[in-house]
Tab-separated table of C-alpha atoms and ligand atoms in Angstrom:
chain	number	residue	atom	x	y	z
A	1	UNK	CA	-8.437	-21.819	-45.649
A	2	UNK	CA	-10.083	-23.632	-48.497
A	3	UNK	CA	-9.155	-22.018	-51.395
A	4	UNK	CA	-12.513	-20.675	-52.944
A	5	UNK	CA	-12.175	-23.045	-56.146
A	6	UNK	CA	-11.853	-26.017	-54.362
A	7	UNK	CA	-14.974	-24.971	-51.972
A	8	UNK	CA	-18.178	-26.938	-52.048
A	9	UNK	CA	-21.594	-25.865	-50.739
A	10	UNK	CA	-23.663	-28.186	-48.569
A	11	UNK	CA	-26.863	-27.259	-47.120
A	12	UNK	CA	-27.085	-29.609	-43.648
A	13	UNK	CA	-30.479	-29.523	-44.023
A	14	UNK	CA	-31.036	-30.837	-47.023
A	15	UNK	CA	-30.614	-34.605	-48.117
A	16	UNK	CA	-29.854	-33.876	-51.750
A	17	UNK	CA	-27.484	-31.934	-51.005
A	18	UNK	CA	-25.636	-34.147	-48.474
A	19	UNK	CA	-25.654	-37.169	-51.141
A	20	UNK	CA	-24.606	-34.260	-53.987
A	21	UNK	CA	-21.863	-33.218	-51.732
A	22	UNK	CA	-20.726	-36.862	-50.925
A	23	UNK	CA	-20.892	-37.954	-54.478
A	24	UNK	CA	-18.550	-35.210	-55.391
A	25	UNK	CA	-16.359	-36.269	-53.078
A	26	UNK	CA	-16.256	-39.802	-54.166
A	27	UNK	CA	-15.851	-38.893	-58.094
A	28	UNK	CA	-12.791	-36.779	-56.882
A	29	UNK	CA	-11.724	-40.161	-54.555
A	30	UNK	CA	-11.046	-37.844	-51.454
A	31	UNK	CA	-9.041	-39.693	-48.901
A	32	UNK	CA	-10.609	-38.075	-45.572
A	33	UNK	CA	-8.205	-37.929	-42.515
A	34	UNK	CA	-10.380	-35.292	-40.659
A	35	UNK	CA	-13.860	-33.812	-40.873
A	36	UNK	CA	-14.702	-31.073	-38.642
A	37	UNK	CA	-18.105	-30.118	-38.730
A	38	UNK	CA	-18.385	-26.199	-37.654
A	39	UNK	CA	-22.040	-25.412	-38.478
A	40	UNK	CA	-24.347	-24.474	-36.119
A	41	UNK	CA	-27.384	-22.277	-35.672
A	42	UNK	CA	-28.611	-20.069	-32.706
A	43	UNK	CA	-30.532	-17.410	-33.858
A	44	UNK	CA	-31.422	-16.122	-37.169
A	45	UNK	CA	-33.659	-12.686	-37.541
A	46	UNK	CA	-36.970	-13.558	-35.628
A	47	UNK	CA	-35.899	-16.799	-34.752
A	48	UNK	CA	-34.291	-16.347	-31.488
A	49	UNK	CA	-33.227	-18.155	-28.198
A	50	UNK	CA	-35.851	-18.593	-25.710
A	51	UNK	CA	-36.020	-16.777	-22.202
A	52	UNK	CA	-39.194	-19.062	-21.127
A	53	UNK	CA	-41.330	-21.534	-22.002
A	54	UNK	CA	-44.202	-19.536	-23.565
A	55	UNK	CA	-41.721	-18.058	-26.243
A	56	UNK	CA	-41.074	-21.887	-27.348
A	57	UNK	CA	-42.321	-22.828	-31.058
A	58	UNK	CA	-42.537	-25.789	-32.878
A	59	UNK	CA	-40.672	-24.210	-35.712
A	60	UNK	CA	-37.518	-23.496	-33.828
A	61	UNK	CA	-37.314	-26.354	-32.299
A	62	UNK	CA	-37.361	-28.152	-35.636
A	63	UNK	CA	-34.849	-25.941	-37.354
A	64	UNK	CA	-32.498	-25.839	-34.220
A	65	UNK	CA	-32.626	-29.867	-34.469
A	66	UNK	CA	-32.437	-29.621	-38.366
A	67	UNK	CA	-28.737	-27.690	-38.011
A	68	UNK	CA	-27.204	-28.528	-34.631
A	69	UNK	CA	-28.332	-32.147	-34.154
A	70	UNK	CA	-29.438	-34.044	-37.278
A	71	UNK	CA	-27.105	-32.068	-39.561
A	72	UNK	CA	-23.672	-33.282	-37.648
A	73	UNK	CA	-24.731	-36.847	-37.975
A	74	UNK	CA	-26.484	-37.058	-40.996
A	75	UNK	CA	-23.186	-36.095	-42.281
A	76	UNK	CA	-20.849	-38.719	-40.754
A	77	UNK	CA	-23.244	-41.075	-42.506
A	78	UNK	CA	-23.317	-39.163	-45.589
A	79	UNK	CA	-19.030	-39.159	-45.560
A	80	UNK	CA	-18.943	-42.762	-43.695
A	81	UNK	CA	-18.116	-44.540	-47.340
A	82	UNK	CA	-15.189	-42.339	-47.751
A	83	UNK	CA	-13.580	-43.227	-44.686
A	84	UNK	CA	-10.386	-45.039	-44.297
A	85	UNK	CA	-10.534	-48.660	-42.386
A	86	UNK	CA	-6.732	-48.926	-42.212
A	87	UNK	CA	-5.750	-45.477	-41.194
A	88	UNK	CA	-6.875	-42.716	-38.420
A	89	UNK	CA	-9.678	-40.600	-39.243
A	90	UNK	CA	-11.000	-37.832	-36.730
A	91	UNK	CA	-14.444	-36.688	-37.202
A	92	UNK	CA	-15.337	-33.897	-34.748
A	93	UNK	CA	-17.993	-31.480	-34.405
A	94	UNK	CA	-18.879	-28.574	-32.772
A	95	UNK	CA	-21.387	-28.425	-29.646
A	96	UNK	CA	-21.522	-26.187	-27.431
A	97	UNK	CA	-21.280	-26.334	-23.252
A	98	UNK	CA	-24.810	-25.275	-22.955
A	99	UNK	CA	-25.922	-28.602	-24.543
A	100	UNK	CA	-24.846	-30.154	-21.488
A	101	UNK	CA	-27.201	-31.643	-19.073
A	102	UNK	CA	-25.536	-32.074	-16.017
A	103	UNK	CA	-23.862	-28.564	-15.960
A	104	UNK	CA	-27.331	-26.710	-16.880
A	105	UNK	CA	-27.674	-24.507	-14.042
A	106	UNK	CA	-29.551	-21.249	-15.578
A	107	UNK	CA	-32.344	-22.927	-18.069
A	108	UNK	CA	-33.301	-20.466	-21.071
A	109	UNK	CA	-32.427	-21.346	-24.573
A	110	UNK	CA	-34.724	-24.732	-24.765
A	111	UNK	CA	-34.019	-25.181	-27.991
A	112	UNK	CA	-30.171	-24.849	-28.663
A	113	UNK	CA	-29.340	-26.550	-25.408
A	114	UNK	CA	-31.838	-29.503	-26.567
A	115	UNK	CA	-30.558	-29.683	-29.736
A	116	UNK	CA	-26.572	-29.520	-29.015
A	117	UNK	CA	-27.328	-32.023	-26.038
A	118	UNK	CA	-29.060	-34.287	-29.476
A	119	UNK	CA	-26.323	-34.270	-31.210
A	120	UNK	CA	-24.049	-35.205	-28.219
A	121	UNK	CA	-26.433	-38.363	-28.001
A	122	UNK	CA	-26.369	-38.843	-31.393
A	123	UNK	CA	-22.299	-38.862	-31.795
A	124	UNK	CA	-22.129	-40.756	-28.953
A	125	UNK	CA	-23.603	-43.452	-30.699
A	126	UNK	CA	-21.754	-42.985	-33.842
A	127	UNK	CA	-18.686	-43.259	-31.547
A	128	UNK	CA	-19.672	-46.359	-30.302
A	129	UNK	CA	-20.722	-48.376	-33.390
A	130	UNK	CA	-17.665	-46.866	-34.855
A	131	UNK	CA	-15.366	-48.164	-32.361
A	132	UNK	CA	-16.392	-51.644	-33.525
A	133	UNK	CA	-16.521	-50.969	-37.374
A	134	UNK	CA	-13.844	-48.201	-37.701
A	135	UNK	CA	-11.395	-48.856	-34.934
A	136	UNK	CA	-8.880	-46.382	-35.737
A	137	UNK	CA	-11.914	-43.762	-36.139
A	138	UNK	CA	-12.057	-40.556	-32.892
A	139	UNK	CA	-15.165	-38.899	-32.948
A	140	UNK	CA	-15.050	-35.876	-31.122
A	141	UNK	CA	-17.525	-33.394	-29.871
A	142	UNK	CA	-16.163	-29.946	-29.082
A	143	UNK	CA	-16.618	-26.429	-27.074
A	144	UNK	CA	-14.719	-23.612	-28.634
A	145	UNK	CA	-15.313	-21.528	-25.582
A	146	UNK	CA	-17.282	-17.921	-26.304
A	147	UNK	CA	-15.827	-16.661	-30.023
A	148	UNK	CA	-16.410	-13.618	-31.369
A	149	UNK	CA	-18.861	-14.672	-34.065
A	150	UNK	CA	-21.926	-13.526	-35.437
A	151	UNK	CA	-23.329	-16.468	-33.386
A	152	UNK	CA	-22.333	-14.656	-30.063
A	153	UNK	CA	-22.605	-11.210	-30.916
A	154	UNK	CA	-25.691	-10.750	-29.469
A	155	UNK	CA	-25.150	-12.482	-26.259
A	156	UNK	CA	-21.512	-11.716	-25.153
A	157	UNK	CA	-21.785	-8.297	-23.304
A	158	UNK	CA	-21.271	-9.702	-19.958
A	159	UNK	CA	-17.849	-12.151	-21.429
A	160	UNK	CA	-14.889	-10.670	-19.878
A	161	UNK	CA	-12.352	-9.592	-22.833
A	162	UNK	CA	-9.954	-12.666	-21.810
A	163	UNK	CA	-12.390	-14.921	-22.082
A	164	UNK	CA	-13.765	-14.049	-25.464
A	165	UNK	CA	-11.695	-15.820	-28.392
A	166	UNK	CA	-10.836	-14.598	-32.059
A	167	UNK	CA	-12.226	-16.955	-34.503
A	168	UNK	CA	-8.364	-17.794	-35.465
A	169	UNK	CA	-7.634	-18.434	-31.728
A	170	UNK	CA	-10.651	-20.845	-30.985
A	171	UNK	CA	-9.622	-22.779	-34.093
A	172	UNK	CA	-5.741	-23.155	-33.368
A	173	UNK	CA	-7.009	-24.293	-29.598
A	174	UNK	CA	-9.397	-26.919	-31.114
A	175	UNK	CA	-7.169	-28.247	-33.568
A	176	UNK	CA	-4.886	-28.721	-30.438
A	177	UNK	CA	-7.337	-30.381	-28.486
A	178	UNK	CA	-8.053	-32.860	-31.945
A	179	UNK	CA	-4.500	-33.227	-32.185
A	180	UNK	CA	-4.198	-34.923	-28.763
A	181	UNK	CA	-6.691	-37.399	-29.321
A	182	UNK	CA	-6.318	-41.013	-30.077
A	183	UNK	CA	-9.268	-43.718	-31.214
A	184	UNK	CA	-9.176	-45.097	-27.311
A	185	UNK	CA	-10.534	-41.410	-26.869
A	186	UNK	CA	-13.398	-41.525	-29.046
A	187	UNK	CA	-16.821	-40.353	-27.876
A	188	UNK	CA	-15.597	-37.470	-25.608
A	189	UNK	CA	-17.238	-34.228	-25.022
A	190	UNK	CA	-14.474	-31.802	-24.529
A	191	UNK	CA	-13.933	-27.738	-24.181
A	192	UNK	CA	-11.551	-26.021	-25.864
A	193	UNK	CA	-8.722	-26.535	-23.229
A	194	UNK	CA	-9.212	-30.116	-23.581
A	195	UNK	CA	-11.020	-31.057	-20.448
A	196	UNK	CA	-14.182	-32.804	-20.314
A	197	UNK	CA	-17.469	-31.844	-20.318
A	198	UNK	CA	-20.319	-33.608	-18.305
A	199	UNK	CA	-23.197	-34.631	-20.607
B	201	NAP	N1	-19.622	-18.459	-30.915
B	201	NAP	C1	-19.739	-18.978	-29.791
B	201	NAP	O1	-19.481	-18.212	-28.539
B	201	NAP	C2	-19.874	-20.438	-29.849
B	201	NAP	C3	-20.223	-20.895	-28.320
B	201	NAP	C4	-20.275	-22.206	-28.141
B	201	NAP	C5	-20.137	-23.114	-29.922
B	201	NAP	N2	-20.484	-22.255	-30.256
B	201	NAP	C6	-20.799	-23.611	-31.571
B	201	NAP	O2	-19.830	-23.222	-32.845
B	201	NAP	C7	-19.796	-23.536	-34.460
B	201	NAP	C8	-19.777	-22.221	-35.226
B	201	NAP	O3	-20.242	-21.062	-34.651
B	201	NAP	P1	-19.866	-20.197	-34.633
B	201	NAP	O4	-19.732	-18.807	-34.098
B	201	NAP	O5	-19.072	-20.172	-35.758
B	201	NAP	O6	-21.264	-19.348	-35.670
B	201	NAP	P2	-21.908	-18.799	-36.763
B	201	NAP	O7	-20.120	-17.552	-36.896
B	201	NAP	O8	-22.863	-18.423	-36.800
B	201	NAP	O9	-21.785	-19.637	-38.118
B	201	NAP	C9	-21.859	-20.826	-37.935
B	201	NAP	C10	-21.963	-21.555	-39.708
B	201	NAP	O10	-23.010	-22.503	-39.776
B	201	NAP	C11	-23.565	-22.881	-41.005
B	201	NAP	N3	-24.682	-23.306	-41.552
B	201	NAP	C12	-25.867	-22.877	-40.831
B	201	NAP	N4	-26.898	-23.726	-41.006
B	201	NAP	C13	-26.075	-24.642	-42.058
B	201	NAP	C14	-27.138	-25.282	-42.538
B	201	NAP	N5	-27.734	-25.468	-42.800
B	201	NAP	N6	-26.081	-26.206	-43.754
B	201	NAP	C15	-24.479	-25.865	-43.667
B	201	NAP	N7	-24.048	-25.040	-42.891
B	201	NAP	C16	-24.606	-24.472	-42.131
B	201	NAP	C17	-23.324	-21.257	-41.636
B	201	NAP	O11	-23.263	-20.850	-42.884
B	201	NAP	P3	-23.554	-20.078	-43.760
B	201	NAP	O12	-22.638	-18.705	-43.364
B	201	NAP	O13	-23.652	-20.238	-45.378
B	201	NAP	O14	-25.106	-19.403	-43.002
B	201	NAP	C18	-22.141	-20.551	-40.750
B	201	NAP	O15	-21.132	-20.560	-41.668
B	201	NAP	C19	-21.900	-23.858	-33.683
B	201	NAP	O16	-21.908	-25.134	-33.912
B	201	NAP	C20	-21.924	-23.128	-32.659
B	201	NAP	O17	-23.394	-23.526	-31.629
B	201	NAP	C21	-19.937	-21.430	-30.652
């Protein structure tokens, strides 16, 4: 846990906030070895996942893409100058299995699914670029499994207790997955148990 006095505010939907965040880390000469983006947005008040096409709204698509798709890759852009060239560095970002196009058997949740699929593509591009420019970097997209947080709260009635992770368990499982990755594994979409998820 970051002590509160070391925590910095960051709004991934605001370029000025991203710039200020990166500048502050630069001023403190921070050497980054591990970046984990754990932000995400599924619902917020009137913003709810769509059950059918007629519920789709331009505003919801834009908001969900801003946090779930644009945010992670713009964070990578802001932090790139701080990443070491001569040492391994890991950039991990939380995605979601429902962002898998190949695995989509149910439909619905248009904006969230599409925003996570877009994140996957954007960070896959990043992984391929860094493979050439930062060969010691590893980029991973991670599905945490259904975890008891505010995000999943309205949608987990049918999830069996043994498949609902506490945030602590989910975090530890993802740290184990990250620890098992090497630069040669960059650009993978991985579940909490280390298995590969189809794009
Ligand atoms: N929970 C699950 O079952 C589950 C399943 C699959 C995937 N995921 C993914 O796992 C990740 C973490 O989700 P969670 O369950 O921890 O959700 P959560 O409890 O709702 O937390 C989401 C976090 O994202 C932050 N955030 C939202 N908009 C932001 C913005 N514009 N700039 C910076 N931070 C922003 C929130 O910050 P504030 O609190 O300051 O708003 C909050 O800390 C997400 O990417 C989610 O899609 C979760």
